[in-house]
Short mmCIF file of C-alpha atoms in Angstrom, two decimals:
data_model
loop_
_atom_site.label_atom_id
_atom_site.label_comp_id
_atom_site.label_asym_id
_atom_site.label_seq_id
_atom_site.Cartn_x
_atom_site.Cartn_y
_atom_site.Cartn_z
CA MET A 7 8.40 -25.66 -28.71
CA GLY A 8 11.81 -24.99 -27.22
CA LYS A 9 14.67 -23.26 -28.96
CA ILE A 10 18.32 -22.36 -28.76
CA VAL A 11 18.40 -18.62 -28.08
CA GLY A 12 22.15 -18.18 -28.28
CA SER A 13 25.46 -20.04 -28.14
CA ALA A 14 29.09 -19.27 -27.45
CA ILE A 15 32.57 -20.66 -27.28
CA VAL A 16 33.90 -19.48 -23.92
CA SER A 17 37.36 -19.62 -22.38
CA HIS A 18 37.53 -20.97 -18.85
CA HIS A 19 41.30 -21.01 -18.32
CA PRO A 20 42.20 -21.01 -14.61
CA GLY A 21 44.39 -17.91 -14.75
CA LEU A 22 41.18 -15.92 -15.08
CA MET A 23 40.28 -16.95 -11.51
CA GLN A 24 43.37 -15.26 -10.07
CA CYS A 25 43.11 -11.80 -8.51
CA GLU A 26 43.12 -8.74 -10.76
CA ASP A 27 46.47 -7.49 -9.47
CA PHE A 28 48.16 -10.75 -10.46
CA ARG A 29 46.43 -10.79 -13.84
CA ARG A 30 47.66 -7.26 -14.51
CA MET A 31 51.17 -8.24 -13.52
CA MET A 32 50.98 -11.11 -16.03
CA GLY A 33 49.57 -8.67 -18.57
CA ALA A 34 52.32 -6.04 -18.22
CA GLY A 35 49.82 -3.66 -16.57
CA GLN A 36 46.76 -4.75 -18.55
CA ASP A 37 44.09 -7.21 -17.52
CA SER A 38 43.09 -10.08 -19.78
CA ASP A 39 40.42 -8.97 -22.23
CA LEU A 40 38.67 -12.28 -21.54
CA ILE A 41 37.59 -10.74 -18.21
CA ALA A 42 35.88 -7.81 -19.97
CA GLY A 43 34.60 -10.36 -22.46
CA TYR A 44 32.72 -12.18 -19.71
CA GLU A 45 30.77 -8.98 -19.03
CA ARG A 46 29.97 -8.61 -22.74
CA LEU A 47 28.84 -12.23 -22.83
CA ARG A 48 26.78 -11.80 -19.68
CA HIS A 49 24.84 -8.98 -21.34
CA LYS A 50 24.17 -11.21 -24.37
CA ILE A 51 22.85 -13.99 -22.16
CA GLU A 52 20.73 -11.68 -20.02
CA ALA A 53 19.13 -10.26 -23.17
CA VAL A 54 17.86 -13.66 -24.39
CA LYS A 55 16.59 -14.74 -20.94
CA PRO A 56 17.39 -18.48 -21.01
CA ASP A 57 15.43 -20.98 -18.92
CA VAL A 58 18.52 -23.18 -18.74
CA VAL A 59 22.17 -23.04 -19.79
CA VAL A 60 23.96 -26.11 -21.16
CA ILE A 61 27.72 -26.09 -20.60
CA PHE A 62 29.78 -28.47 -22.73
CA ASP A 63 32.52 -29.11 -20.20
CA SER A 64 35.89 -29.90 -21.80
CA HIS A 65 37.33 -31.00 -18.43
CA TRP A 66 34.66 -33.57 -17.58
CA PHE A 67 36.10 -36.61 -19.31
CA THR A 68 33.94 -39.71 -19.49
CA THR A 69 34.22 -43.08 -21.21
CA GLY A 70 31.38 -44.90 -22.92
CA TYR A 71 28.69 -42.23 -22.61
CA HIS A 72 28.12 -38.54 -23.24
CA LEU A 73 26.92 -37.76 -19.72
CA VAL A 74 24.62 -34.91 -18.75
CA ASP A 75 24.31 -33.73 -15.17
CA GLY A 76 20.85 -34.57 -13.85
CA GLY A 77 21.17 -33.19 -10.32
CA ALA A 78 18.67 -30.71 -8.94
CA HIS A 79 21.15 -28.65 -6.94
CA TYR A 80 24.91 -28.37 -6.55
CA GLU A 81 26.60 -26.88 -3.51
CA GLY A 82 30.09 -27.19 -2.12
CA VAL A 83 33.63 -25.80 -2.11
CA TYR A 84 35.92 -26.50 -5.05
CA THR A 85 39.66 -27.14 -5.01
CA SER A 86 41.43 -27.88 -8.28
CA ASP A 87 43.65 -30.95 -8.28
CA GLU A 88 45.49 -29.36 -11.22
CA MET A 89 46.36 -25.98 -9.68
CA PRO A 90 45.47 -26.12 -5.97
CA TRP A 91 48.00 -23.42 -5.01
CA TYR A 92 45.61 -20.74 -6.24
CA LEU A 93 42.40 -22.36 -7.48
CA TYR A 94 41.02 -23.49 -4.14
CA GLY A 95 38.28 -22.68 -1.66
CA VAL A 96 35.82 -21.67 -4.41
CA PRO A 97 32.26 -21.91 -3.05
CA TYR A 98 29.51 -22.83 -5.47
CA ASN A 99 25.74 -23.04 -5.13
CA TYR A 100 23.61 -23.39 -8.25
CA ARG A 101 20.61 -25.19 -9.67
CA GLY A 102 20.46 -28.00 -12.17
CA HIS A 103 17.53 -29.10 -14.34
CA PRO A 104 16.84 -32.82 -13.79
CA ALA A 105 13.81 -32.99 -16.09
CA PHE A 106 15.74 -31.62 -19.04
CA ALA A 107 18.66 -34.01 -18.44
CA LEU A 108 16.24 -36.95 -18.46
CA ASP A 109 14.62 -35.63 -21.64
CA ILE A 110 18.05 -35.64 -23.32
CA GLU A 111 18.56 -39.27 -22.30
CA ALA A 112 15.11 -40.27 -23.60
CA VAL A 113 15.70 -38.61 -26.97
CA SER A 114 19.13 -40.23 -27.18
CA LYS A 115 17.64 -43.69 -26.69
CA GLU A 116 15.11 -42.98 -29.41
CA MET A 117 17.79 -41.71 -31.82
CA GLY A 118 20.28 -44.48 -31.07
CA GLY A 119 22.72 -42.17 -29.33
CA TYR A 120 24.93 -42.45 -26.26
CA ASN A 121 23.73 -39.56 -24.08
CA ARG A 122 22.94 -40.55 -20.52
CA ALA A 123 21.71 -38.51 -17.55
CA ILE A 124 23.35 -39.05 -14.19
CA ALA A 125 22.65 -37.62 -10.75
CA HIS A 126 25.18 -38.54 -8.08
CA SER A 127 25.78 -36.57 -4.91
CA GLY A 128 29.48 -37.47 -4.93
CA LEU A 129 30.18 -36.40 -8.51
CA GLU A 130 32.91 -33.76 -8.49
CA ARG A 131 32.55 -30.42 -10.26
CA GLN A 132 35.04 -29.27 -12.91
CA TYR A 133 36.36 -25.75 -13.27
CA ALA A 134 35.36 -25.64 -16.94
CA THR A 135 31.82 -25.41 -15.54
CA LEU A 136 32.46 -23.54 -12.29
CA ASN A 137 34.61 -20.75 -13.75
CA LEU A 138 31.77 -19.88 -16.15
CA ILE A 139 29.17 -20.05 -13.41
CA LYS A 140 31.23 -17.59 -11.39
CA HIS A 141 32.18 -15.14 -14.14
CA LEU A 142 28.70 -15.18 -15.74
CA ARG A 143 26.97 -14.96 -12.33
CA PHE A 144 24.54 -17.81 -12.85
CA GLU A 145 24.32 -18.27 -9.06
CA LEU A 146 23.08 -14.69 -8.64
CA SER A 147 20.57 -14.96 -11.49
CA ASP A 148 19.47 -18.42 -10.25
CA THR A 149 19.84 -19.77 -13.79
CA PRO A 150 19.75 -23.59 -13.98
CA VAL A 151 22.87 -25.15 -15.47
CA VAL A 152 23.24 -28.59 -17.06
CA SER A 153 26.80 -29.73 -17.79
CA ALA A 154 27.57 -32.19 -20.57
CA SER A 155 30.75 -34.28 -20.62
CA SER A 156 33.46 -34.83 -23.20
CA CYS A 157 33.44 -38.56 -23.92
CA GLN A 158 37.03 -39.52 -24.69
CA ASN A 159 36.41 -42.61 -26.86
CA CYS A 160 34.63 -40.66 -29.58
CA ARG A 161 35.28 -39.42 -33.08
CA PRO A 162 34.05 -36.02 -34.34
CA GLU A 163 30.85 -37.54 -35.74
CA HIS A 164 30.00 -38.91 -32.29
CA PHE A 165 30.28 -35.45 -30.75
CA LEU A 166 28.11 -34.00 -33.50
CA GLN A 167 25.53 -36.73 -32.88
CA SER A 168 25.56 -36.00 -29.15
CA GLY A 169 24.87 -32.37 -29.90
CA ALA A 170 22.11 -33.28 -32.36
CA VAL A 171 20.40 -35.26 -29.60
CA ILE A 172 20.56 -32.26 -27.28
CA GLY A 173 19.26 -29.98 -30.03
CA GLU A 174 16.30 -32.30 -30.61
CA ALA A 175 15.58 -32.47 -26.89
CA ILE A 176 15.54 -28.68 -26.80
CA ARG A 177 13.08 -28.51 -29.71
CA ARG A 178 10.72 -30.95 -27.99
CA SER A 179 10.82 -28.96 -24.75
CA ASP A 180 9.28 -25.63 -23.81
CA LEU A 181 12.67 -24.20 -22.85
CA ASN A 182 14.76 -21.33 -24.13
CA VAL A 183 18.35 -22.60 -23.95
CA VAL A 184 21.79 -21.04 -24.20
CA LEU A 185 24.66 -23.35 -25.18
CA LEU A 186 28.18 -22.65 -23.92
CA ALA A 187 31.17 -24.57 -25.29
CA SER A 188 33.63 -24.18 -22.42
CA GLY A 189 37.18 -24.58 -23.65
CA ALA A 190 40.07 -23.42 -25.77
CA LEU A 191 40.74 -23.79 -29.47
CA SER A 192 44.31 -25.11 -29.95
CA HIS A 193 45.42 -26.67 -26.69
CA ARG A 194 49.14 -27.34 -26.78
CA PHE A 195 50.85 -26.29 -23.56
CA VAL A 196 54.31 -24.74 -23.56
CA ASP A 197 57.03 -26.43 -21.52
CA ILE A 198 57.42 -25.74 -17.82
CA ASP A 199 60.64 -23.75 -18.45
CA TRP A 200 59.11 -21.73 -21.29
CA LYS A 201 60.23 -18.14 -21.72
CA PRO A 202 57.63 -15.72 -23.16
CA ASN A 203 58.14 -14.01 -26.49
CA HIS A 204 56.16 -10.96 -25.37
CA PRO A 205 56.10 -9.27 -21.94
CA ARG A 206 52.29 -9.33 -21.95
CA ILE A 207 51.85 -13.01 -21.17
CA PHE A 208 48.35 -13.07 -22.65
CA HIS A 209 49.66 -11.85 -26.01
CA GLU A 210 48.96 -14.16 -28.96
CA SER A 211 52.65 -14.29 -29.90
CA ASN A 212 53.15 -16.44 -26.81
CA LEU A 213 51.03 -19.22 -28.29
CA SER A 214 52.49 -22.75 -28.49
CA SER A 215 53.47 -22.44 -32.18
CA PRO A 216 52.99 -20.18 -35.22
CA GLU A 217 51.14 -23.06 -36.89
CA ASN A 218 48.57 -23.30 -34.09
CA LEU A 219 48.19 -19.52 -34.06
CA ALA A 220 47.44 -19.54 -37.80
CA SER A 221 45.04 -22.46 -37.43
CA ASP A 222 43.10 -20.73 -34.64
CA LYS A 223 42.87 -17.48 -36.60
CA LYS A 224 41.53 -19.45 -39.57
CA ALA A 225 38.89 -21.11 -37.38
CA ILE A 226 37.81 -17.78 -35.89
CA ALA A 227 37.49 -16.21 -39.36
CA LEU A 228 35.35 -19.14 -40.54
CA MET A 229 33.16 -18.80 -37.46
CA GLN A 230 32.68 -15.11 -38.16
CA ASP A 231 31.54 -16.02 -41.68
CA GLY A 232 29.24 -18.74 -40.37
CA ARG A 233 31.15 -21.39 -42.32
CA HIS A 234 31.09 -24.18 -39.79
CA ASP A 235 30.93 -26.60 -42.72
CA ARG A 236 34.43 -25.49 -43.72
CA ILE A 237 35.71 -26.13 -40.22
CA LEU A 238 34.32 -29.65 -40.37
CA GLU A 239 35.76 -30.20 -43.86
CA ASP A 240 39.22 -29.15 -42.65
CA TRP A 241 39.00 -30.84 -39.26
CA ASP A 242 41.37 -33.74 -39.93
CA SER A 243 43.76 -31.81 -42.15
CA ASP A 244 44.04 -28.75 -39.91
CA PHE A 245 42.18 -28.31 -36.64
CA ARG A 246 42.66 -31.81 -35.26
CA LYS A 247 46.40 -31.31 -35.66
CA ALA A 248 46.18 -28.17 -33.52
CA HIS A 249 44.83 -30.37 -30.69
CA TRP A 250 41.70 -28.46 -29.76
CA GLU A 251 40.83 -28.88 -26.12
CA ALA A 252 39.03 -32.17 -25.37
CA PHE A 253 39.33 -33.17 -29.04
CA GLY A 254 37.05 -30.22 -29.88
CA ALA A 255 34.17 -31.96 -28.06
CA HIS A 256 32.84 -28.69 -26.63
CA TYR A 257 32.59 -26.97 -30.03
CA LEU A 258 31.44 -30.05 -31.96
CA GLN A 259 28.63 -30.85 -29.52
CA MET A 260 27.47 -27.24 -29.55
CA LEU A 261 27.59 -27.25 -33.35
CA GLY A 262 25.69 -30.54 -33.53
CA ALA A 263 22.87 -29.00 -31.52
CA MET A 264 22.87 -25.98 -33.85
CA GLY A 265 22.52 -28.06 -37.02
CA GLY A 266 25.99 -29.40 -37.71
CA ALA A 267 27.42 -28.71 -41.17
CA GLU A 268 24.19 -26.91 -42.13
CA CYS A 269 24.65 -24.31 -39.40
CA ARG A 270 25.40 -20.81 -40.69
CA ALA A 271 25.31 -18.91 -37.41
CA LYS A 272 27.88 -16.13 -37.61
CA GLY A 273 30.25 -15.67 -34.71
CA GLU A 274 30.81 -12.35 -32.96
CA PRO A 275 34.09 -12.22 -31.03
CA LEU A 276 33.43 -10.82 -27.55
CA SER A 277 37.08 -10.76 -26.49
CA ALA A 278 40.54 -10.54 -27.89
CA TYR A 279 42.18 -13.81 -28.89
CA GLU A 280 44.69 -14.59 -26.15
CA ASN A 281 47.36 -17.04 -25.07
CA ALA A 282 47.19 -19.06 -21.86
CA ARG A 283 50.23 -21.28 -21.29
CA GLY A 284 50.43 -21.79 -25.03
CA THR A 285 46.71 -22.44 -25.62
CA GLY A 286 44.41 -20.32 -27.80
CA ASN A 287 41.48 -18.67 -26.00
CA ILE A 288 38.59 -16.46 -27.05
CA HIS A 289 34.89 -15.82 -26.39
CA VAL A 290 32.75 -16.01 -29.55
CA TRP A 291 28.95 -15.50 -29.50
CA PHE A 292 26.49 -16.93 -32.01
CA ASP A 293 22.99 -15.50 -32.29
CA ALA A 294 20.16 -17.98 -32.60
#
């Protein structure tokens, strides 16, 4: 019987792929704590020895299906169409897990869901997946990675159902699986001519608004207490208004796999909470 051996919300913001000297300049002499947080997260993942990692990719937008990558192997060189002046020429070479992707699709059909496996040699990679693969060194450890999309014509209950399908597929397998929700919490960008409130650009006071800062801190506190049910209860009245990245698809799918509103896994912050162009970013680990 397979099981989820750990889960995490993980920031992937592209500034973390810039060189350390530039990051320190942006940080008024200090590097982003999200970089050190990747090392802390890497130790957590290495300790539970996953057979496969599922990344809920908040940049892979699909319509009509929750897609899961079913390719056996991915190799190429990535250039971001969003920020090609510095996020370019990134080589990648990592394994997928086709059998597991097909198992997810089979369980989805049985449960009346909308998860579908796809394997297409021309399908582009997204940096919400690749940045994690690089920082968490999945290429070096030869850990298989399966990415799951954020289907844009979905409500929160659809994301939870997608995650429940993946959780059931894991239970029916013989795999130990780590789930990574790749994305920010509040995701309002500041304007192009924005002037920072604090010289350390990463500082939380540079977030898009005091309201989004308060909302993110509330969500983090509830995660630490394991009260995911409270997050769901307040979703429409609070967190939806803070515009979580990809409608919160990354977190909601992860949570669906972990049991949805019944989940009481307590979150352990593995980094400081930081700003990135107005968005709220943090790494939070949940033990199985």
